[in-house]
Tab-separated table of C-alpha atoms in Angstrom:
chain	number	residue	atom	x	y	z
A	21	MET	CA	-25.703	59.659	0.255
A	22	ASP	CA	-23.362	56.694	0.803
A	23	ARG	CA	-20.467	58.969	-0.087
A	24	ILE	CA	-21.603	61.705	2.306
A	25	ARG	CA	-22.402	59.194	5.062
A	26	GLY	CA	-18.884	57.767	4.697
A	27	GLU	CA	-17.432	61.183	5.472
A	28	PHE	CA	-18.847	61.032	8.987
A	29	ILE	CA	-18.379	57.335	9.833
A	30	ASP	CA	-15.080	57.094	11.666
A	31	ILE	CA	-15.294	53.662	13.398
A	32	LEU	CA	-13.633	50.788	11.559
A	33	GLU	CA	-14.456	47.288	12.876
A	34	TRP	CA	-15.416	43.802	11.701
A	35	THR	CA	-17.690	41.237	13.306
A	36	ASP	CA	-17.300	37.982	11.369
A	37	ASP	CA	-20.606	36.223	10.692
A	38	SER	CA	-19.044	33.501	8.540
A	39	ARG	CA	-16.809	30.521	9.273
A	40	ASP	CA	-14.632	30.614	6.172
A	41	THR	CA	-13.457	34.229	5.693
A	42	ILE	CA	-9.728	34.722	6.178
A	43	VAL	CA	-9.333	38.345	4.980
A	44	TRP	CA	-12.007	41.065	4.801
A	45	ARG	CA	-11.462	44.592	3.499
A	46	PHE	CA	-13.335	47.368	5.285
A	47	PRO	CA	-15.705	48.967	2.732
A	48	ARG	CA	-15.280	52.731	2.468
A	49	TYR	CA	-16.324	54.945	-0.414
A	50	ASP	CA	-13.342	55.290	-2.706
A	51	ASN	CA	-11.088	53.952	0.110
A	52	GLU	CA	-11.061	57.333	1.863
A	53	ILE	CA	-10.194	56.771	5.536
A	54	LYS	CA	-10.470	60.030	7.515
A	55	MET	CA	-8.002	61.603	9.896
A	56	GLY	CA	-8.640	60.409	13.470
A	57	ALA	CA	-10.762	57.386	12.532
A	58	ARG	CA	-11.196	54.831	15.303
A	59	LEU	CA	-9.970	51.309	14.514
A	60	VAL	CA	-11.355	48.467	16.674
A	61	VAL	CA	-9.540	45.112	16.385
A	62	ARG	CA	-11.088	42.214	18.292
A	63	GLU	CA	-9.485	39.029	19.594
A	64	SER	CA	-8.635	36.499	16.860
A	65	GLN	CA	-8.208	39.448	14.437
A	66	VAL	CA	-5.354	41.532	13.084
A	67	ALA	CA	-5.822	44.748	11.086
A	68	VAL	CA	-3.450	45.656	8.274
A	69	PHE	CA	-3.414	49.368	7.398
A	70	VAL	CA	-2.507	50.245	3.809
A	71	ASN	CA	-1.898	53.962	3.212
A	72	GLU	CA	-1.487	55.358	-0.314
A	73	GLY	CA	-0.909	51.857	-1.737
A	74	ARG	CA	1.774	50.765	0.710
A	75	LEU	CA	1.452	48.532	3.767
A	76	ALA	CA	1.853	50.972	6.643
A	77	ASP	CA	1.283	48.984	9.830
A	78	VAL	CA	-0.186	45.855	11.414
A	79	PHE	CA	-2.472	46.310	14.424
A	80	PRO	CA	-3.019	43.501	16.982
A	81	PRO	CA	-6.258	43.353	19.056
A	82	GLY	CA	-7.137	46.729	20.622
A	83	THR	CA	-8.558	50.212	19.775
A	84	TYR	CA	-6.487	52.673	17.735
A	85	THR	CA	-6.735	56.192	16.251
A	86	LEU	CA	-5.629	56.426	12.622
A	87	GLU	CA	-3.644	59.389	11.354
A	88	THR	CA	-3.844	59.748	7.560
A	89	GLN	CA	-3.554	62.481	4.962
A	90	ASN	CA	-7.305	62.218	4.349
A	91	MET	CA	-9.416	64.899	6.073
A	92	PRO	CA	-13.162	64.763	6.743
A	93	VAL	CA	-15.561	66.804	4.584
A	94	LEU	CA	-12.887	69.493	4.025
A	95	SER	CA	-10.621	66.944	2.349
A	96	THR	CA	-13.345	66.063	-0.121
A	97	LEU	CA	-14.023	69.736	-0.869
A	98	LYS	CA	-10.327	70.277	-1.491
A	99	GLY	CA	-10.457	67.391	-3.972
A	100	TRP	CA	-12.894	69.344	-6.230
A	101	LYS	CA	-10.462	69.364	-9.121
A	102	PHE	CA	-10.239	65.537	-8.863
A	103	GLY	CA	-13.972	65.129	-9.314
A	104	PHE	CA	-14.757	64.907	-5.594
A	105	HIS	CA	-12.369	61.934	-5.353
A	106	SER	CA	-9.597	62.437	-2.819
A	107	PRO	CA	-6.112	61.637	-4.132
A	108	PHE	CA	-5.119	60.294	-0.695
A	109	LYS	CA	-6.201	56.650	-0.453
A	110	ALA	CA	-6.157	54.370	2.589
A	111	GLU	CA	-7.413	50.799	3.209
A	112	VAL	CA	-7.875	48.539	6.212
A	113	TYR	CA	-7.801	44.740	5.858
A	114	PHE	CA	-9.018	42.617	8.749
A	115	VAL	CA	-7.238	39.249	8.903
A	116	ASN	CA	-8.795	36.390	10.844
A	117	THR	CA	-6.114	34.683	12.984
A	118	ARG	CA	-8.216	31.932	14.539
A	119	GLN	CA	-7.739	28.292	13.555
A	120	PHE	CA	-9.668	27.117	10.499
A	121	THR	CA	-10.371	23.456	11.234
A	122	ASP	CA	-12.527	22.462	8.277
A	123	PHE	CA	-9.713	21.442	5.919
A	124	LYS	CA	-9.855	17.831	4.702
A	125	TRP	CA	-7.190	15.906	2.839
A	126	GLY	CA	-6.827	12.509	1.180
A	127	THR	CA	-4.543	10.656	-1.223
A	128	GLN	CA	-6.128	10.437	-4.653
A	129	ASN	CA	-3.415	7.986	-5.748
A	130	PRO	CA	-1.796	5.401	-3.436
A	131	VAL	CA	1.593	6.008	-1.841
A	132	ILE	CA	4.136	3.190	-2.323
A	133	LEU	CA	6.081	2.155	0.776
A	134	ARG	CA	8.702	-0.513	1.450
A	135	ASP	CA	7.614	-2.673	4.396
A	136	PRO	CA	9.946	-5.197	6.101
A	137	GLU	CA	7.173	-7.826	6.386
A	138	PHE	CA	4.970	-7.336	3.313
A	139	GLY	CA	7.557	-5.947	0.911
A	140	MET	CA	6.365	-3.190	-1.413
A	141	VAL	CA	2.913	-1.990	-0.291
A	142	ARG	CA	0.534	0.660	-1.655
A	143	VAL	CA	-1.271	2.651	1.042
A	144	ARG	CA	-3.950	5.327	1.019
A	145	ALA	CA	-4.668	7.796	3.792
A	146	PHE	CA	-7.069	10.593	4.688
A	147	GLY	CA	-7.628	12.993	7.525
A	148	ALA	CA	-7.991	16.672	8.458
A	149	PHE	CA	-5.821	19.608	9.428
A	150	ALA	CA	-6.128	23.114	10.835
A	151	ALA	CA	-4.591	26.273	9.346
A	152	ARG	CA	-3.871	29.631	10.943
A	153	VAL	CA	-2.530	32.968	9.702
A	154	VAL	CA	0.680	33.846	11.547
A	155	ASP	CA	2.013	36.583	9.266
A	156	PRO	CA	-0.848	38.779	7.936
A	157	ALA	CA	1.449	41.013	5.902
A	158	ALA	CA	2.987	38.017	4.066
A	159	LEU	CA	-0.490	36.578	3.457
A	160	LEU	CA	-1.675	39.817	1.813
A	161	ARG	CA	1.437	40.102	-0.312
A	162	GLU	CA	1.629	36.464	-1.435
A	163	LEU	CA	-1.937	35.087	-1.532
A	164	ALA	CA	-4.816	37.460	-0.780
A	165	GLY	CA	-3.607	40.538	-2.656
A	166	THR	CA	-6.413	43.101	-3.008
A	167	ASP	CA	-9.204	40.521	-2.742
A	168	PRO	CA	-11.963	42.198	-0.653
A	169	GLN	CA	-13.026	38.840	0.818
A	170	PHE	CA	-10.444	36.055	0.806
A	171	ARG	CA	-12.013	32.693	1.802
A	172	THR	CA	-10.694	29.264	2.779
A	173	GLU	CA	-11.911	27.719	-0.477
A	174	GLU	CA	-9.440	29.877	-2.383
A	175	VAL	CA	-6.456	28.402	-0.559
A	176	GLY	CA	-7.810	24.964	0.413
A	177	GLU	CA	-6.802	23.120	-2.765
A	178	TYR	CA	-3.288	24.531	-2.608
A	179	LEU	CA	-2.914	23.330	0.980
A	180	ARG	CA	-4.268	19.859	0.169
A	181	GLN	CA	-1.832	19.417	-2.701
A	182	LEU	CA	1.037	20.414	-0.440
A	183	VAL	CA	-0.099	17.944	2.226
A	184	VAL	CA	-0.258	15.003	-0.185
A	185	SER	CA	3.144	15.859	-1.666
A	186	LYS	CA	4.731	15.680	1.806
A	187	LEU	CA	2.852	12.593	3.038
A	188	GLY	CA	4.852	9.979	1.116
A	189	SER	CA	8.242	11.298	2.238
A	190	ALA	CA	7.023	11.597	5.849
A	191	LEU	CA	5.774	7.988	5.936
A	192	GLY	CA	8.972	6.746	4.313
A	193	ALA	CA	11.212	8.731	6.673
A	194	ALA	CA	9.285	7.422	9.701
A	195	ASN	CA	10.489	3.873	8.834
A	196	VAL	CA	7.549	2.326	10.695
A	197	PRO	CA	6.295	-1.198	9.787
A	198	LEU	CA	2.830	-1.319	8.304
A	199	LEU	CA	1.370	-3.127	11.315
A	200	ASP	CA	2.674	-0.367	13.639
A	201	LEU	CA	1.416	2.631	11.659
A	202	ALA	CA	-1.795	2.859	13.699
A	203	SER	CA	0.165	3.404	16.917
A	204	ARG	CA	2.406	6.020	15.285
A	205	GLN	CA	-0.219	8.087	13.443
A	206	GLU	CA	-0.222	10.881	16.017
A	207	GLY	CA	3.565	11.230	15.949
A	208	ILE	CA	3.638	11.231	12.147
A	209	GLY	CA	0.890	13.875	12.126
A	210	GLN	CA	2.902	16.153	14.423
A	211	GLN	CA	5.954	15.702	12.231
A	212	LEU	CA	3.950	16.611	9.131
A	213	ALA	CA	2.492	19.688	10.857
A	214	GLY	CA	5.997	20.997	11.496
A	215	ILE	CA	7.161	20.306	7.934
A	216	LEU	CA	4.104	21.987	6.406
A	217	SER	CA	4.344	25.024	8.695
A	218	GLU	CA	7.948	25.508	7.644
A	219	ASP	CA	7.051	25.323	3.952
A	220	LEU	CA	4.097	27.720	4.351
A	221	ALA	CA	5.992	30.317	6.398
A	222	SER	CA	6.680	32.338	3.247
A	223	VAL	CA	2.928	32.904	2.723
A	224	GLY	CA	2.161	33.599	6.394
A	225	ILE	CA	0.269	30.358	7.170
A	226	ALA	CA	1.015	27.692	9.804
A	227	ILE	CA	-0.452	24.213	10.335
A	228	PRO	CA	-0.946	23.878	14.124
A	229	LYS	CA	-2.751	20.520	13.919
A	230	PHE	CA	-2.513	17.648	11.456
A	231	VAL	CA	-4.633	14.527	11.937
A	232	ILE	CA	-4.289	11.175	10.144
A	233	GLU	CA	-7.669	9.518	10.505
A	234	ASN	CA	-6.941	6.315	8.607
A	235	ILE	CA	-4.227	4.532	6.632
A	236	SER	CA	-5.599	1.747	4.417
A	237	VAL	CA	-3.982	-0.944	2.262
A	238	PRO	CA	-5.218	-2.826	-0.850
A	239	PRO	CA	-7.725	-5.696	-0.345
A	240	GLU	CA	-5.137	-8.409	-1.001
A	241	VAL	CA	-2.891	-7.083	1.769
A	242	GLU	CA	-5.899	-6.859	4.105
A	243	ALA	CA	-6.661	-10.520	3.299
A	244	ALA	CA	-3.064	-11.507	4.146
A	245	ILE	CA	-3.267	-9.618	7.439
A	246	ASP	CA	-6.610	-11.281	8.254
A	247	THR	CA	-5.154	-14.727	7.523
A	248	ARG	CA	-2.176	-14.067	9.751
A	249	SER	CA	-4.503	-12.855	12.509
A	250	ARG	CA	-6.649	-15.977	12.200
A	251	MET	CA	-3.572	-18.175	12.460
A	252	GLY	CA	-2.396	-16.204	15.477
A	253	ILE	CA	-5.753	-16.733	17.179
A	254	ALA	CA	-5.745	-20.440	16.320
A	255	GLY	CA	-2.302	-20.952	17.835
A	256	ASP	CA	-0.696	-24.087	16.377
A	257	LEU	CA	-1.358	-25.711	13.012
A	258	ASP	CA	-3.587	-28.464	14.405
A	259	ALA	CA	-5.802	-25.923	16.132
A	260	TYR	CA	-5.928	-23.874	12.927
A	261	THR	CA	-7.069	-26.993	11.021
A	262	ARG	CA	-9.911	-27.462	13.497
A	263	PHE	CA	-10.733	-23.786	13.112
A	264	GLN	CA	-10.979	-24.175	9.319
A	265	ALA	CA	-13.159	-27.259	9.777
A	266	ALA	CA	-15.518	-25.220	11.926
A	267	ASP	CA	-15.716	-22.630	9.160
A	268	ALA	CA	-16.517	-25.403	6.693
A	269	ILE	CA	-19.411	-26.525	8.892
A	270	ALA	CA	-20.813	-23.002	8.955
A	271	THR	CA	-20.473	-22.707	5.177
A	272	ALA	CA	-22.162	-26.071	4.565
A	273	ALA	CA	-24.977	-25.212	6.956
A	274	ALA	CA	-25.576	-21.949	5.115
A	275	ASN	CA	-26.144	-23.859	1.842
A	276	PRO	CA	-29.099	-26.226	2.430
A	277	GLY	CA	-29.758	-28.804	-0.240
A	278	GLY	CA	-27.297	-30.062	-2.806
A	279	GLY	CA	-25.492	-32.249	-0.251
A	280	GLY	CA	-24.742	-29.352	2.075
A	281	GLU	CA	-26.327	-31.138	5.049
A	282	GLY	CA	-24.336	-34.305	4.382
A	283	VAL	CA	-21.087	-32.443	4.040
A	284	GLY	CA	-21.764	-30.469	7.202
A	285	LEU	CA	-22.716	-33.668	9.075
A	286	GLY	CA	-19.602	-35.541	7.930
A	287	VAL	CA	-17.289	-32.670	8.748
A	288	GLY	CA	-19.031	-32.175	12.069
A	289	MET	CA	-18.594	-35.831	13.032
A	290	ALA	CA	-14.930	-35.751	12.077
A	291	LEU	CA	-14.412	-32.521	13.996
A	292	GLY	CA	-16.222	-33.946	17.009
A	293	GLN	CA	-13.941	-36.958	17.024
A	294	ARG	CA	-10.876	-34.713	16.750
A	295	ILE	CA	-12.082	-32.516	19.602
A	296	ALA	CA	-12.923	-35.575	21.732
A	297	GLN	CA	-9.463	-36.951	21.103
A	298	GLY	CA	-7.968	-33.618	22.049
A	299	LEU	CA	-9.954	-33.372	25.306
A	300	THR	CA	-9.514	-37.009	26.389
A	301	PRO	CA	-6.245	-37.679	28.211
A	302	GLN	CA	-4.187	-40.023	26.136
A	303	ALA	CA	-2.916	-43.129	27.930
A	304	PRO	CA	0.759	-43.781	27.489
A	305	ALA	CA	1.516	-46.287	24.751
A	306	PRO	CA	2.374	-49.800	26.091
A	307	ALA	CA	6.032	-50.580	26.182
A	308	ALA	CA	7.221	-52.927	23.487
A	309	PRO	CA	8.024	-56.465	24.775
A	310	ALA	CA	11.650	-57.332	25.200
A	311	ALA	CA	13.094	-58.871	22.100
A	312	ALA	CA	13.747	-62.639	22.259
A	313	PRO	CA	17.301	-63.807	21.666
A	314	ALA	CA	17.923	-64.274	17.993
A	315	ALA	CA	17.858	-67.899	16.774
A	316	PRO	CA	20.856	-69.169	14.838
A	317	ALA	CA	20.451	-68.677	11.132
A	318	ALA	CA	19.501	-71.815	9.156
A	319	ALA	CA	21.922	-73.115	6.503
A	320	VAL	CA	21.011	-71.777	3.056
A	321	PRO	CA	22.099	-73.826	-0.018
A	322	PRO	CA	23.956	-72.000	-2.776
A	323	PRO	CA	22.002	-71.013	-5.912
A	324	LEU	CA	21.524	-73.607	-8.650
A	325	PRO	CA	23.942	-73.435	-11.562
A	326	THR	CA	22.522	-71.853	-14.666
A	327	ALA	CA	22.465	-73.794	-17.939
A	328	ALA	CA	24.694	-72.580	-20.741
A	329	GLN	CA	22.972	-70.589	-23.476
A	330	TRP	CA	23.906	-71.494	-27.050
A	331	PHE	CA	23.615	-69.568	-30.311
A	332	ILE	CA	23.518	-71.379	-33.714
A	333	ALA	CA	24.028	-70.103	-37.255
A	334	VAL	CA	21.230	-71.273	-39.582
A	335	GLY	CA	21.112	-69.982	-43.156
A	336	GLY	CA	23.574	-67.212	-42.321
A	337	GLN	CA	21.345	-65.947	-39.442
A	338	GLN	CA	22.045	-66.077	-35.708
A	339	GLN	CA	19.411	-67.858	-33.668
A	340	GLY	CA	19.152	-68.389	-29.920
A	341	PRO	CA	19.952	-68.434	-27.180
A	342	TYR	CA	18.999	-72.072	-26.559
A	343	ASP	CA	19.687	-74.357	-23.645
A	344	ALA	CA	20.762	-77.982	-24.034
A	345	GLY	CA	17.196	-79.293	-24.155
A	346	VAL	CA	16.217	-76.960	-26.983
A	347	LEU	CA	19.380	-77.830	-28.916
A	348	ALA	CA	18.344	-81.494	-28.910
A	349	GLY	CA	15.070	-80.504	-30.573
A	350	GLN	CA	17.013	-78.483	-33.143
A	351	VAL	CA	19.085	-81.596	-33.955
A	352	ALA	CA	15.921	-83.647	-34.414
A	353	ALA	CA	14.485	-80.957	-36.681
A	354	GLY	CA	17.625	-80.888	-38.759
A	355	ASN	CA	18.461	-77.282	-38.003
A	356	LEU	CA	21.531	-78.273	-35.964
A	357	THR	CA	24.032	-80.605	-37.633
A	358	ARG	CA	27.591	-81.578	-36.938
A	359	THR	CA	28.879	-78.787	-39.188
A	360	THR	CA	26.548	-76.094	-37.884
A	361	LEU	CA	28.482	-73.214	-36.303
A	362	VAL	CA	27.709	-72.711	-32.604
A	363	TRP	CA	28.824	-70.278	-29.894
A	364	ARG	CA	28.337	-69.742	-26.169
A	365	ASN	CA	29.796	-67.442	-23.590
A	366	GLY	CA	33.369	-68.562	-22.986
A	367	LEU	CA	34.187	-69.604	-26.558
A	368	ALA	CA	36.573	-67.405	-28.445
A	369	ASN	CA	34.955	-67.948	-31.893
A	370	TRP	CA	32.158	-69.746	-33.622
A	371	GLN	CA	32.953	-73.519	-34.006
A	372	PRO	CA	31.327	-76.460	-35.744
A	373	ALA	CA	29.082	-78.315	-33.324
A	374	GLU	CA	31.010	-81.603	-33.718
A	375	GLN	CA	34.160	-79.891	-32.425
A	376	VAL	CA	32.531	-78.865	-29.146
A	377	ALA	CA	32.832	-81.630	-26.569
A	378	GLU	CA	29.713	-80.549	-24.644
A	379	LEU	CA	27.552	-81.109	-27.734
A	380	ALA	CA	29.009	-84.459	-28.743
A	381	ALA	CA	26.255	-86.333	-26.920
A	382	LEU	CA	23.621	-84.670	-29.142
A	383	PHE	CA	25.054	-86.430	-32.228
A	384	ALA	CA	25.620	-89.898	-30.661
A	385	ASP	CA	22.681	-91.440	-32.544
A	386	VAL	CA	23.095	-89.301	-35.641
A	387	PRO	CA	25.212	-90.901	-38.404
A	388	PRO	CA	27.894	-88.751	-39.957
A	389	PRO	CA	27.309	-87.408	-43.440
A	390	LEU	CA	27.955	-89.764	-46.376
A	391	PRO	CA	31.322	-89.466	-48.024
A	392	PRO	CA	31.319	-87.815	-51.414
A	393	GLN	CA	30.943	-90.220	-54.426
């Protein structure tokens, strides 16, 4: 009955009740489209007519009468020798040309950029984009093929991979500092839409809208940006120190017990004094009194002369240095005799003590050695 009913149905149309169908093939028993069939193409649709396996024509919105080699009932009767299957085949594919706006994209791995302020930075991004069919014939040849119902999920992953592959080069070519990316997201998105549309022209798809919702950086870079913002709010270094002290008070107050109250109190008192000093007008420092005329310098005696330091040779060993007072004790002890070799700074060689005039007084009361028997 479906086969017989198909012989008399001659209106071809499609009312889309889904939100994700790109291509839909009109169902007809054994693809037999009759002579004089009425084709209704609505707005946001294009119909592609395939006759005997070849793409015959593309129909924009409107109502058309199809001329094919297939005849109603009589054509089927004439196909008796083919088992009631007509050898003349025809197909109609309806292609949805509206914008499909439910495509999402995101960077699974970070994109590395060179930033003039932060150096080498890894960024991640995500957003959405819209796709539209601009060349139905190319879409059927390259992507949809003979699929009776070609959906967005079948092409979504391919589009997302293409987007991510172009994102890094687009951000690098934009040459925008990291802190200015937020103000340039719309311009970068428009640039990417044009690049992607050019790459997808061969498959009949265009990207009319590309949106970058967010560009994020690693936590350590966010911390550096936050620190720089805090310093910018604080103004100068002294104000930033007071700002940190205020943070310390809040931290100490949030940890009761364990000395937290004492720390908070001490820091608070110090901060209060600093703030009071900052708010109180500072009186100018008193001028230094005029310097009195310098008094004449008092006469300073020259340094005392230093006593000569003597070395003596006792038992083949050098001893000293000794001053004159110590040498007298050495004479009394018998370590220094008239024949003992002595030396001081200024003498060329070691000499017997009796031959040194400065030491003669040490031996005044010492008798000379006895003559040999």
